[in-house]
Coordinates of C-alpha atoms in Angstrom, one line a residue:
M551 CA 14.0 24.5 32.1
M552 CA 16.4 27.4 33.0
K553 CA 13.5 29.9 32.8
E554 CA 11.5 27.9 35.3
Y555 CA 14.4 27.4 37.6
L556 CA 15.1 31.2 37.7
K557 CA 11.4 31.9 38.3
I558 CA 11.4 29.4 41.3
L559 CA 14.6 31.0 42.6
L560 CA 13.1 34.5 42.5
I561 CA 10.0 33.3 44.3
I562 CA 12.1 31.7 47.0
V563 CA 14.1 35.0 47.4
F564 CA 10.8 37.0 47.6
I565 CA 9.3 34.6 50.2
L566 CA 12.5 34.8 52.4
E567 CA 12.3 38.6 52.2
V568 CA 8.7 38.6 53.3
L569 CA 9.3 36.2 56.1
N570 CA 11.8 38.7 57.5
A571 CA 10.0 42.0 56.8
G572 CA 6.6 41.8 55.0
K573 CA 3.1 40.4 55.1
M574 CA 2.0 37.0 54.1
W575 CA -1.5 35.7 53.1
V576 CA -2.6 32.7 55.1
F577 CA -5.4 30.9 53.3
F578 CA -7.7 28.4 55.1
T579 CA -9.2 25.1 53.9
D580 CA -12.7 25.9 55.0
K581 CA -14.8 28.2 57.2
N582 CA -15.6 25.6 59.8
T583 CA -19.1 24.4 59.0
N584 CA -20.1 24.5 62.7
T585 CA -20.2 28.2 62.6
D586 CA -23.0 30.2 61.0
N587 CA -21.7 33.7 61.7
Y588 CA -22.8 36.0 58.8
I589 CA -22.0 39.7 58.4
S590 CA -24.7 42.2 58.2
L591 CA -25.4 43.6 54.8
S592 CA -26.9 47.1 54.1
E593 CA -30.3 47.2 52.5
K594 CA -28.8 48.8 49.4
S595 CA -26.3 45.8 49.1
I596 CA -29.2 43.3 49.4
L597 CA -31.2 45.1 46.7
R598 CA -28.1 45.3 44.4
R599 CA -27.5 41.6 44.8
Q600 CA -31.0 40.8 43.7
K601 CA -30.0 41.8 40.1
V602 CA -27.6 38.9 40.0
N603 CA -29.9 36.5 41.9
K604 CA -27.7 36.6 45.0
G605 CA -28.7 36.8 48.7
Y606 CA -26.5 35.9 51.6
T607 CA -23.6 33.7 50.4
W608 CA -20.6 31.8 51.6
Y609 CA -18.6 35.0 51.0
D610 CA -20.6 36.6 53.9
R611 CA -19.7 34.1 56.5
Q612 CA -17.0 35.1 58.9
I613 CA -13.7 33.3 59.2
S614 CA -13.6 30.7 61.9
D615 CA -12.9 32.2 65.3
D616 CA -11.0 29.1 66.2
Y617 CA -8.7 29.6 63.2
I618 CA -8.1 33.2 64.1
Q619 CA -7.2 32.2 67.7
A620 CA -4.8 29.6 66.5
I621 CA -2.9 32.1 64.3
N622 CA -2.8 34.5 67.3
N623 CA -1.4 31.8 69.5
T624 CA 1.7 31.5 67.3
G625 CA 2.7 35.0 68.1
A626 CA 2.2 36.3 64.6
T627 CA 0.2 39.5 64.0
I628 CA -3.0 39.5 62.0
H629 CA -3.5 42.7 59.9
R630 CA -6.5 42.0 57.7
Q631 CA -9.2 39.3 57.5
S632 CA -10.8 38.5 54.1
K633 CA -14.2 36.7 54.2
W634 CA -14.2 36.5 50.4
L635 CA -10.8 34.8 50.2
N636 CA -11.1 32.9 53.5
A637 CA -7.7 34.3 54.4
V638 CA -5.8 36.6 56.7
S639 CA -2.7 38.8 56.1
V640 CA -0.1 38.4 58.8
T641 CA 3.5 39.3 59.8
G642 CA 5.7 37.1 61.9
T643 CA 9.1 35.6 62.4
E644 CA 10.2 32.6 60.3
E645 CA 9.5 30.4 63.3
E646 CA 6.0 31.7 63.7
M647 CA 5.3 31.3 60.0
N648 CA 6.5 27.7 60.1
M649 CA 4.1 27.1 63.0
I650 CA 1.3 28.5 60.9
R651 CA 2.2 26.4 57.9
E652 CA 1.9 23.3 60.0
L653 CA -1.7 24.0 61.2
P654 CA -4.1 21.4 59.7
F655 CA -6.6 24.0 58.4
V656 CA -4.0 26.1 56.6
K657 CA -4.4 25.6 52.8
K658 CA -1.4 27.7 51.6
I659 CA 0.7 30.7 52.4
Q660 CA 1.9 33.4 49.9
P661 CA 3.3 36.9 50.0
V662 CA 1.0 40.0 50.1
A663 CA 1.7 41.7 46.8
V664 CA 2.7 45.4 46.7
Y665 CA 3.1 48.0 44.0
K666 CA 6.2 50.2 44.1
K667 CA 5.7 53.3 42.1
K668 CA 8.3 54.0 39.3
K669 CA 9.1 57.4 37.9
E670 CA 6.8 58.0 35.0
K671 CA 7.8 60.1 32.0
L672 CA 4.6 62.1 32.0
F673 CA 3.8 65.6 30.7
T674 CA 4.3 68.8 32.6
P675 CA 1.0 69.7 34.1
S676 CA -1.0 72.9 33.3
Y677 CA -2.2 75.0 36.2
A678 CA -5.1 77.5 36.3
P679 CA -6.4 79.6 39.2
K680 CA -10.1 79.4 39.8
N681 CA -10.6 83.0 38.5
F682 CA -9.1 82.1 35.1
L683 CA -11.1 80.3 32.4
T684 CA -10.7 79.8 28.7
D685 CA -14.2 78.3 28.4
S686 CA -17.2 79.6 30.4
S687 CA -19.3 76.5 29.7
F688 CA -20.9 74.4 32.3
Y689 CA -18.0 71.9 32.3
G690 CA -15.3 74.5 32.4
F691 CA -11.8 73.0 32.0
A692 CA -13.4 69.5 31.8
Q693 CA -15.4 70.3 28.6
E694 CA -13.2 68.3 26.2
Q695 CA -12.8 65.2 28.4
I696 CA -16.5 65.0 29.0
E697 CA -17.4 65.5 25.3
Q698 CA -14.9 62.9 24.2
I699 CA -16.9 60.2 26.0
N700 CA -20.3 61.9 25.1
G701 CA -21.1 62.4 28.8
Q702 CA -22.8 65.8 28.1
T703 CA -25.5 64.1 26.1
A704 CA -26.3 61.7 28.9
H705 CA -26.4 64.7 31.3
D706 CA -28.8 66.5 29.0
A707 CA -31.0 63.4 29.0
G708 CA -31.2 63.6 32.9
Y709 CA -28.6 60.9 33.8
Y710 CA -25.8 62.0 36.1
G711 CA -25.3 59.0 38.4
Q712 CA -28.3 59.6 40.7
G713 CA -29.2 56.6 42.8
V714 CA -25.9 54.9 42.3
R715 CA -23.3 54.4 45.1
I716 CA -19.6 54.5 44.1
L717 CA -16.7 53.1 46.1
L718 CA -13.5 54.9 45.3
L719 CA -10.2 53.2 46.4
D720 CA -7.2 55.5 46.4
T721 CA -4.5 57.3 48.5
G722 CA -6.9 59.6 50.4
F723 CA -9.2 62.5 49.8
N724 CA -9.3 66.2 50.7
T725 CA -13.0 66.7 50.7
G726 CA -12.9 70.3 51.9
L727 CA -12.5 71.8 48.5
A728 CA -15.3 73.7 46.6
V729 CA -15.4 71.0 43.9
F730 CA -16.8 68.5 46.5
D731 CA -19.2 70.8 48.3
S732 CA -22.4 69.5 46.9
L733 CA -21.4 65.8 46.7
N734 CA -23.1 63.1 48.9
I735 CA -20.3 61.3 50.7
V736 CA -22.0 58.5 52.6
D737 CA -19.0 57.1 54.5
E738 CA -15.2 57.0 54.4
W739 CA -12.5 54.8 56.0
D740 CA -8.7 54.8 56.3
F741 CA -7.5 51.2 55.8
I742 CA -4.0 52.2 56.6
N743 CA -4.6 53.7 60.1
N744 CA -8.0 52.2 60.8
D745 CA -9.8 55.4 61.4
G746 CA -12.4 57.7 59.6
N747 CA -9.9 60.2 58.3
T748 CA -9.1 59.8 54.6
A749 CA -7.3 63.1 54.3
N750 CA -3.7 63.8 55.3
E751 CA -2.6 62.6 58.7
T752 CA -0.9 65.7 60.3
D753 CA 0.7 63.6 63.1
I754 CA 2.3 61.1 60.7
E755 CA 5.7 61.8 59.3
N756 CA 5.9 62.3 55.5
A757 CA 2.1 62.0 55.2
W758 CA 1.5 65.5 53.8
G759 CA 0.9 64.3 50.2
Q760 CA -1.2 61.3 51.3
H761 CA -4.5 62.6 49.8
N762 CA -3.1 64.2 46.7
H763 CA -3.7 61.5 44.1
G764 CA -7.1 60.4 45.4
T765 CA -8.3 64.0 45.5
M766 CA -7.4 64.6 41.8
V767 CA -9.0 61.3 40.8
F768 CA -12.2 62.0 42.8
S769 CA -12.6 65.4 41.2
T770 CA -12.2 64.0 37.7
M771 CA -14.9 61.5 38.4
A772 CA -17.5 63.6 40.2
G773 CA -16.3 67.1 40.9
Y774 CA -19.1 69.7 40.7
D775 CA -18.0 73.3 40.3
P776 CA -20.0 74.5 37.3
G777 CA -18.0 76.8 35.0
Y778 CA -14.8 75.4 36.3
L779 CA -14.8 71.6 36.6
V780 CA -17.6 69.0 36.4
G781 CA -17.2 65.2 36.3
P782 CA -19.5 62.6 34.8
A783 CA -21.0 61.2 38.1
Y784 CA -21.7 64.4 40.2
G785 CA -25.1 63.0 41.2
S786 CA -23.9 59.8 42.8
E787 CA -23.3 58.8 46.4
F788 CA -19.8 58.0 47.5
L789 CA -17.8 55.6 49.8
L790 CA -14.2 56.8 50.1
A791 CA -11.5 54.2 51.0
K792 CA -7.9 55.2 51.7
T793 CA -5.8 52.1 50.8
E794 CA -2.4 53.4 49.6
D795 CA 0.3 54.4 52.0
V796 CA 2.5 57.1 50.5
T797 CA 4.8 57.3 53.5
S798 CA 6.4 53.9 52.8
E799 CA 8.5 52.5 50.0
S800 CA 6.1 49.6 49.3
I801 CA 3.2 52.0 48.7
V802 CA 0.2 49.8 47.9
E803 CA -0.5 46.6 49.7
E804 CA -3.2 44.3 48.2
D805 CA -4.7 43.3 51.6
N806 CA -5.9 46.9 52.1
Y807 CA -7.4 46.8 48.6
V808 CA -9.3 43.6 49.3
A809 CA -10.5 44.9 52.7
A810 CA -11.8 48.1 51.1
L811 CA -13.6 46.2 48.3
E812 CA -15.4 44.0 50.9
W813 CA -16.3 47.0 53.0
G814 CA -17.7 48.8 50.0
E815 CA -19.8 45.8 48.8
Q816 CA -21.2 45.3 52.3
N817 CA -22.2 49.0 52.4
G818 CA -24.1 49.0 49.2
A819 CA -21.6 50.1 46.5
D820 CA -22.9 49.7 43.0
V821 CA -19.6 50.6 41.3
A822 CA -16.0 50.3 42.5
S823 CA -13.3 52.4 40.8
S824 CA -9.6 52.2 41.6
S825 CA -6.6 53.8 40.0
L826 CA -4.2 51.3 41.7
G827 CA -2.3 48.3 40.5
Y828 CA -0.1 45.4 41.8
L829 CA 2.9 43.8 40.2
D830 CA 5.6 43.0 42.8
W831 CA 5.5 39.2 43.7
Y832 CA 3.7 38.7 40.4
S833 CA 4.9 38.5 36.8
Y834 CA 3.2 38.8 33.5
C835 CA 2.7 35.0 33.5
D836 CA 0.5 35.6 36.5
M837 CA -1.8 38.0 34.6
D838 CA -4.3 35.3 33.7
G839 CA -7.3 36.6 35.7
N840 CA -7.1 33.8 38.2
T841 CA -3.8 34.2 40.1
A842 CA -3.5 37.7 41.6
V843 CA -5.4 38.1 44.9
T844 CA -6.9 41.5 43.8
S845 CA -8.1 40.0 40.5
N846 CA -9.9 37.2 42.3
A847 CA -11.4 39.7 44.7
V848 CA -12.7 41.9 41.8
D849 CA -14.3 38.8 40.2
I850 CA -16.1 38.0 43.5
A851 CA -17.3 41.7 43.7
V852 CA -18.7 41.5 40.2
N853 CA -20.4 38.2 41.0
L854 CA -22.1 39.9 43.9
G855 CA -23.4 42.7 41.6
M856 CA -20.7 45.5 41.7
V857 CA -19.4 47.0 38.5
C858 CA -15.6 47.1 38.9
V859 CA -13.4 49.6 37.0
T860 CA -9.6 49.8 37.3
A861 CA -6.5 51.3 35.6
A862 CA -4.6 49.3 33.1
G863 CA -1.3 50.7 34.3
N864 CA 1.3 53.3 33.3
G865 CA 4.1 51.0 32.2
G866 CA 3.4 50.8 28.5
Y867 CA 6.6 52.3 27.1
G868 CA 8.6 50.7 24.3
E869 CA 8.3 47.2 23.0
P870 CA 7.2 44.0 24.7
P871 CA 10.1 42.6 26.8
P872 CA 12.0 39.5 25.4
N873 CA 11.2 37.6 28.7
P874 CA 7.6 38.6 29.5
C875 CA 7.6 36.5 32.7
D876 CA 10.4 38.7 34.2
T877 CA 9.1 40.0 37.5
T878 CA 10.5 43.4 36.8
L879 CA 8.3 43.6 33.8
Y880 CA 6.6 46.8 32.5
Y881 CA 4.7 47.2 29.2
Y882 CA 1.8 44.9 30.0
I883 CA -1.2 45.5 32.3
I884 CA -1.0 44.8 36.0
A885 CA -3.4 43.3 38.5
P886 CA -6.3 43.6 38.9
A887 CA -6.7 44.8 35.3
D888 CA -6.3 41.2 34.2
A889 CA -9.5 40.1 36.0
D890 CA -12.1 38.4 33.8
S891 CA -15.0 40.7 34.7
V892 CA -13.3 44.0 35.3
I893 CA -13.4 47.0 33.1
A894 CA -9.7 47.9 32.6
V895 CA -9.0 51.4 31.3
G896 CA -6.3 52.7 29.0
A897 CA -5.4 56.3 28.5
V898 CA -5.7 58.5 25.3
S899 CA -5.0 62.1 24.5
S900 CA -7.5 64.8 23.6
N901 CA -7.3 63.7 20.0
G902 CA -7.9 60.1 20.8
V903 CA -4.3 58.7 20.4
I904 CA -3.2 56.1 22.8
A905 CA -0.8 57.5 25.5
S906 CA 2.8 56.3 25.3
F907 CA 2.6 55.2 28.9
S908 CA -0.7 53.3 28.7
S909 CA -0.1 49.6 29.5
H910 CA -0.9 47.0 26.9
G911 CA -2.7 43.7 26.7
P912 CA -3.2 40.9 26.2
T913 CA -3.6 39.0 29.4
Y914 CA -1.2 36.1 29.7
D915 CA -4.1 33.7 28.6
G916 CA -4.7 35.8 25.5
R917 CA -7.7 38.0 26.3
I918 CA -7.9 41.5 24.9
K919 CA -6.9 44.3 27.3
P920 CA -7.7 47.0 28.2
E921 CA -11.4 46.9 27.8
V922 CA -11.9 50.6 27.0
C923 CA -10.2 54.0 27.0
A924 CA -10.8 57.6 28.1
R925 CA -8.7 60.7 28.3
G926 CA -5.6 60.3 30.5
V927 CA -3.2 62.9 28.9
N928 CA -3.5 66.4 30.3
T929 CA -6.8 65.5 32.0
W930 CA -8.3 68.3 34.1
C931 CA -8.8 67.8 37.8
T932 CA -8.6 69.9 41.0
N933 CA -5.4 70.9 42.8
P934 CA -5.5 68.7 45.9
N935 CA -4.7 71.5 48.3
S936 CA -6.4 74.6 46.9
N937 CA -9.5 75.7 45.0
S938 CA -7.8 75.8 41.7
Y939 CA -7.3 73.4 38.8
R940 CA -4.6 71.6 37.0
T941 CA -4.0 68.8 34.5
A942 CA -2.5 65.3 35.3
N943 CA -1.6 62.3 33.4
G944 CA -2.0 58.5 33.5
T945 CA -4.5 55.7 33.3
S946 CA -5.2 56.9 36.9
L947 CA -7.0 59.9 35.4
A948 CA -8.7 58.0 32.6
T949 CA -10.2 55.5 35.0
P950 CA -12.4 57.9 37.0
L951 CA -14.0 59.1 33.8
V952 CA -15.0 55.5 33.0
G953 CA -15.9 54.7 36.6
G954 CA -18.1 57.8 36.6
A955 CA -19.6 56.8 33.3
A956 CA -20.5 53.4 34.7
A957 CA -22.5 55.1 37.4
V958 CA -24.3 57.3 34.8
I959 CA -25.2 54.3 32.7
L960 CA -26.6 52.5 35.8
S961 CA -28.6 55.6 36.7
A962 CA -30.3 55.2 33.3
N963 CA -30.5 51.4 33.5
P964 CA -30.7 50.6 37.3
D965 CA -31.7 46.9 36.6
W966 CA -28.5 46.2 34.6
T967 CA -26.0 43.7 36.0
P968 CA -22.3 44.5 36.0
M969 CA -21.6 42.4 33.0
Q970 CA -24.4 44.2 31.1
V971 CA -22.8 47.5 31.9
R972 CA -19.4 46.2 30.8
E973 CA -20.9 44.8 27.6
A974 CA -22.7 48.0 26.7
M975 CA -19.5 50.1 27.2
M976 CA -17.4 47.8 25.2
M977 CA -19.7 47.2 22.3
T978 CA -20.5 50.9 21.8
A979 CA -16.9 52.2 22.1
D980 CA -15.3 53.6 19.0
N981 CA -13.0 50.6 18.3
A982 CA -15.6 47.9 18.9
D983 CA -15.4 46.4 15.4
Y984 CA -11.7 45.9 15.5
P985 CA -10.6 45.6 19.2
D986 CA -6.8 45.4 19.9
N987 CA -4.4 45.3 22.8
D988 CA -3.6 49.0 22.8
Y989 CA -7.1 50.7 22.7
G990 CA -9.2 47.6 23.6
Y991 CA -12.7 48.4 22.3
G992 CA -11.8 52.1 22.2
I993 CA -13.1 55.3 23.7
I994 CA -16.4 54.9 25.5
D995 CA -19.6 56.6 24.4
V996 CA -21.8 57.1 27.5
M997 CA -25.1 57.8 25.7
A998 CA -24.6 55.0 23.2
A999 CA -24.0 52.6 26.1
I1000 CA -27.1 53.8 27.8
D1001 CA -29.1 53.1 24.6
Y1002 CA -27.3 49.9 23.8
E1003 CA -30.0 47.4 24.7
T1004 CA -32.6 49.6 22.9
N1005 CA -30.5 49.9 19.8
S1006 CA -29.6 46.3 19.7
I1007 CA -33.0 44.7 20.4
D1008 CA -35.9 47.1 20.1
D1009 CA -35.1 48.7 16.9
E1010 CA -38.1 50.2 15.1
F1011 CA -37.2 48.2 12.0
L1012 CA -37.1 44.9 13.8
P1013 CA -39.3 42.4 12.0
K1014 CA -42.4 41.6 14.0
D1015 CA -42.5 37.8 13.2
I1016 CA -39.1 37.0 14.7
S1017 CA -36.7 38.7 17.2
I1018 CA -33.5 38.0 19.0
L1019 CA -34.4 38.8 22.6
N1020 CA -30.9 38.6 24.1
V1021 CA -27.4 37.2 23.7
Y1022 CA -25.6 36.8 27.0
P1023 CA -22.9 37.1 27.9
N1024 CA -21.5 39.2 25.0
P1025 CA -18.5 39.3 24.8
F1026 CA -18.2 35.6 25.8
N1027 CA -15.7 32.8 26.4
P1028 CA -16.3 30.2 25.1
T1029 CA -20.1 29.8 25.3
T1030 CA -23.0 32.3 25.0
T1031 CA -26.7 31.8 25.2
I1032 CA -29.0 33.1 22.5
R1033 CA -32.7 33.8 23.3
F1034 CA -35.0 34.4 20.3
S1035 CA -38.8 34.4 19.7
V1036 CA -41.0 33.4 16.8
G1037 CA -44.4 35.0 16.4
T1038 CA -46.1 32.4 14.1
L1039 CA -45.3 29.0 12.7
H1040 CA -42.1 29.6 10.6
A1041 CA -39.3 27.9 8.8
I1042 CA -36.2 29.6 10.3
S1043 CA -32.5 29.4 10.3
L1044 CA -30.2 30.6 13.0
Q1045 CA -26.6 30.8 11.8
I1046 CA -23.2 32.2 12.8
Y1047 CA -21.0 34.1 10.2
D1048 CA -17.5 35.6 10.5
L1049 CA -16.4 39.1 9.5
N1050 CA -15.8 37.9 5.9
G1051 CA -19.3 36.6 5.5
R1052 CA -18.4 33.0 5.7
L1053 CA -20.8 30.6 7.4
V1054 CA -19.3 29.3 10.6
E1055 CA -22.1 27.2 12.1
T1056 CA -25.8 26.5 11.7
L1057 CA -27.6 26.3 15.0
V1058 CA -31.2 26.0 13.9
N1059 CA -32.6 25.1 10.5
G1060 CA -36.2 24.0 10.3
V1061 CA -39.8 24.7 11.1
V1062 CA -40.6 25.9 14.7
N1063 CA -43.8 26.7 16.5
P1064 CA -44.6 30.1 18.0
G1065 CA -42.8 30.8 21.3
E1066 CA -39.5 31.7 22.9
Y1067 CA -36.4 29.6 22.5
K1068 CA -33.0 29.4 24.1
I1069 CA -29.9 27.8 22.5
E1070 CA -26.2 27.8 23.5
W1071 CA -23.3 28.3 21.1
N1072 CA -19.9 26.8 22.1
A1073 CA -17.2 28.6 20.1
V1074 CA -14.2 26.6 21.6
N1075 CA -13.2 25.4 18.2
V1076 CA -13.1 28.7 16.3
A1077 CA -10.8 31.7 16.5
S1078 CA -11.5 34.6 18.9
G1079 CA -13.0 37.7 17.2
I1080 CA -16.2 39.3 16.0
Y1081 CA -19.0 37.2 14.5
F1082 CA -22.5 37.9 13.3
L1083 CA -25.6 36.0 14.5
R1084 CA -28.3 35.8 11.7
L1085 CA -31.9 34.8 12.4
K1086 CA -33.8 34.4 9.1
T1087 CA -37.2 33.5 7.8
I1088 CA -38.4 33.6 4.2
N1089 CA -39.6 37.2 4.7
S1090 CA -37.1 38.8 7.1
V1091 CA -33.6 38.7 8.5
Y1092 CA -32.3 39.9 11.8
T1093 CA -28.5 40.2 12.5
K1094 CA -26.6 40.9 15.8
K1095 CA -22.9 41.3 16.4
I1096 CA -21.3 39.0 19.0
T1097 CA -17.7 38.9 20.2
Y1098 CA -15.7 35.8 21.3
L1099 CA -12.8 36.6 23.6
K1100 CA -10.2 34.1 24.6

């Protein structure tokens, strides 16, 4: 009882602070069904949505003009409009906010979350001028971090992100460096100042370092300076979004993030990658995949066909706190890494050991996090203000390796949905058999993920009389659909076994006619973990690994 009282008290204090100084989300009850005002989607966005059987949706309808006008009439200032959330972010006096609260079409009001950076105990970076190399290979300084995720094999096979458009959300970007010379930057937008300049703003006080973080992240993902630094997705197209204001104390505001995500989706992004996170106004108890605004926005983006990759966070030091719902919490992941459909990324060193700062899972509702890992300790990137190279640390640097890898996987499998890309990455990572809340499913293997469907379904030793065509989703919670085919009249059994070989459930046991079949397994009454699906006839057996995540 006391814990709940303290949490309510903290929320009240936060709301009072925001009413005086910060932004608030105003959510509406509907979009006013008398209005059919849809946004215009790019051709690439329309084609991408076809993979997930989506055309124009409710999310593409504009917010009611009448509702916007009513908010303006109170005197409050609207900063962002979100079609996906059917909400606006506003600032106003306490009196203005009370007027908004009384409007009949206002569903709820809550603070716009921010993320305040804390000092991280990271490693001293290494620096190297462009004329100094210890390795004259194609990848230069990036050789080890590319080889750790088996990116070079995918490149050798001809996959380097071509045909895939990546939305990168970060602090800003200095695209005038040699490492970006050959990249195809389709568009860029500054969501802080509402202009097309994503680099430093020379006329804004304290903005000199605005583009530093994003420039380093971008180079790790897609830099192309052979012999010096090469990232995994150097053949992709890019949309660059500046969302993080380094000149203020409350650095990252989630309404900018949501606006950038909607902008990128509308303009045809196939992958969204962000090395940002949000915790203030939220606690670990909110990390359930359904509470944080950015987590909900990520799930909408995936639903519309975008692969979403994000950093797990850099607060993983020490032991889990005694009161995990404390709003000052570090150790656990932060939003939107808790989203159900996101690929959250942890950081490892060059020898594959989890970084001391890498934030841990599980989500508050018990799902394994992060999903996967890549190198985030002494990761090579560009210097943000010169044509030389350095190392940096954090899940911020691991994330672009995975985001770039997602683009490479899509270039090899352009018809894959976001959840298929996610599944392939997780199930081929090096800890997939025993996932945990430090490494998740482990360090990714780009080439193995590209071949995942082939290795799982079209194996040369697959019996010709029966086959498992697909299990989707996998991982799943709590149901998955199994599609299998039978070539001739057969007595078959379709059964689920646990890791110890114990029979869990028999789904089919009897004679079936030739054809394709679909059956659903509901695992709600068994423990989460890895199971084996076995399809058997008198002459042959086919087994597939499936994972139940709560």
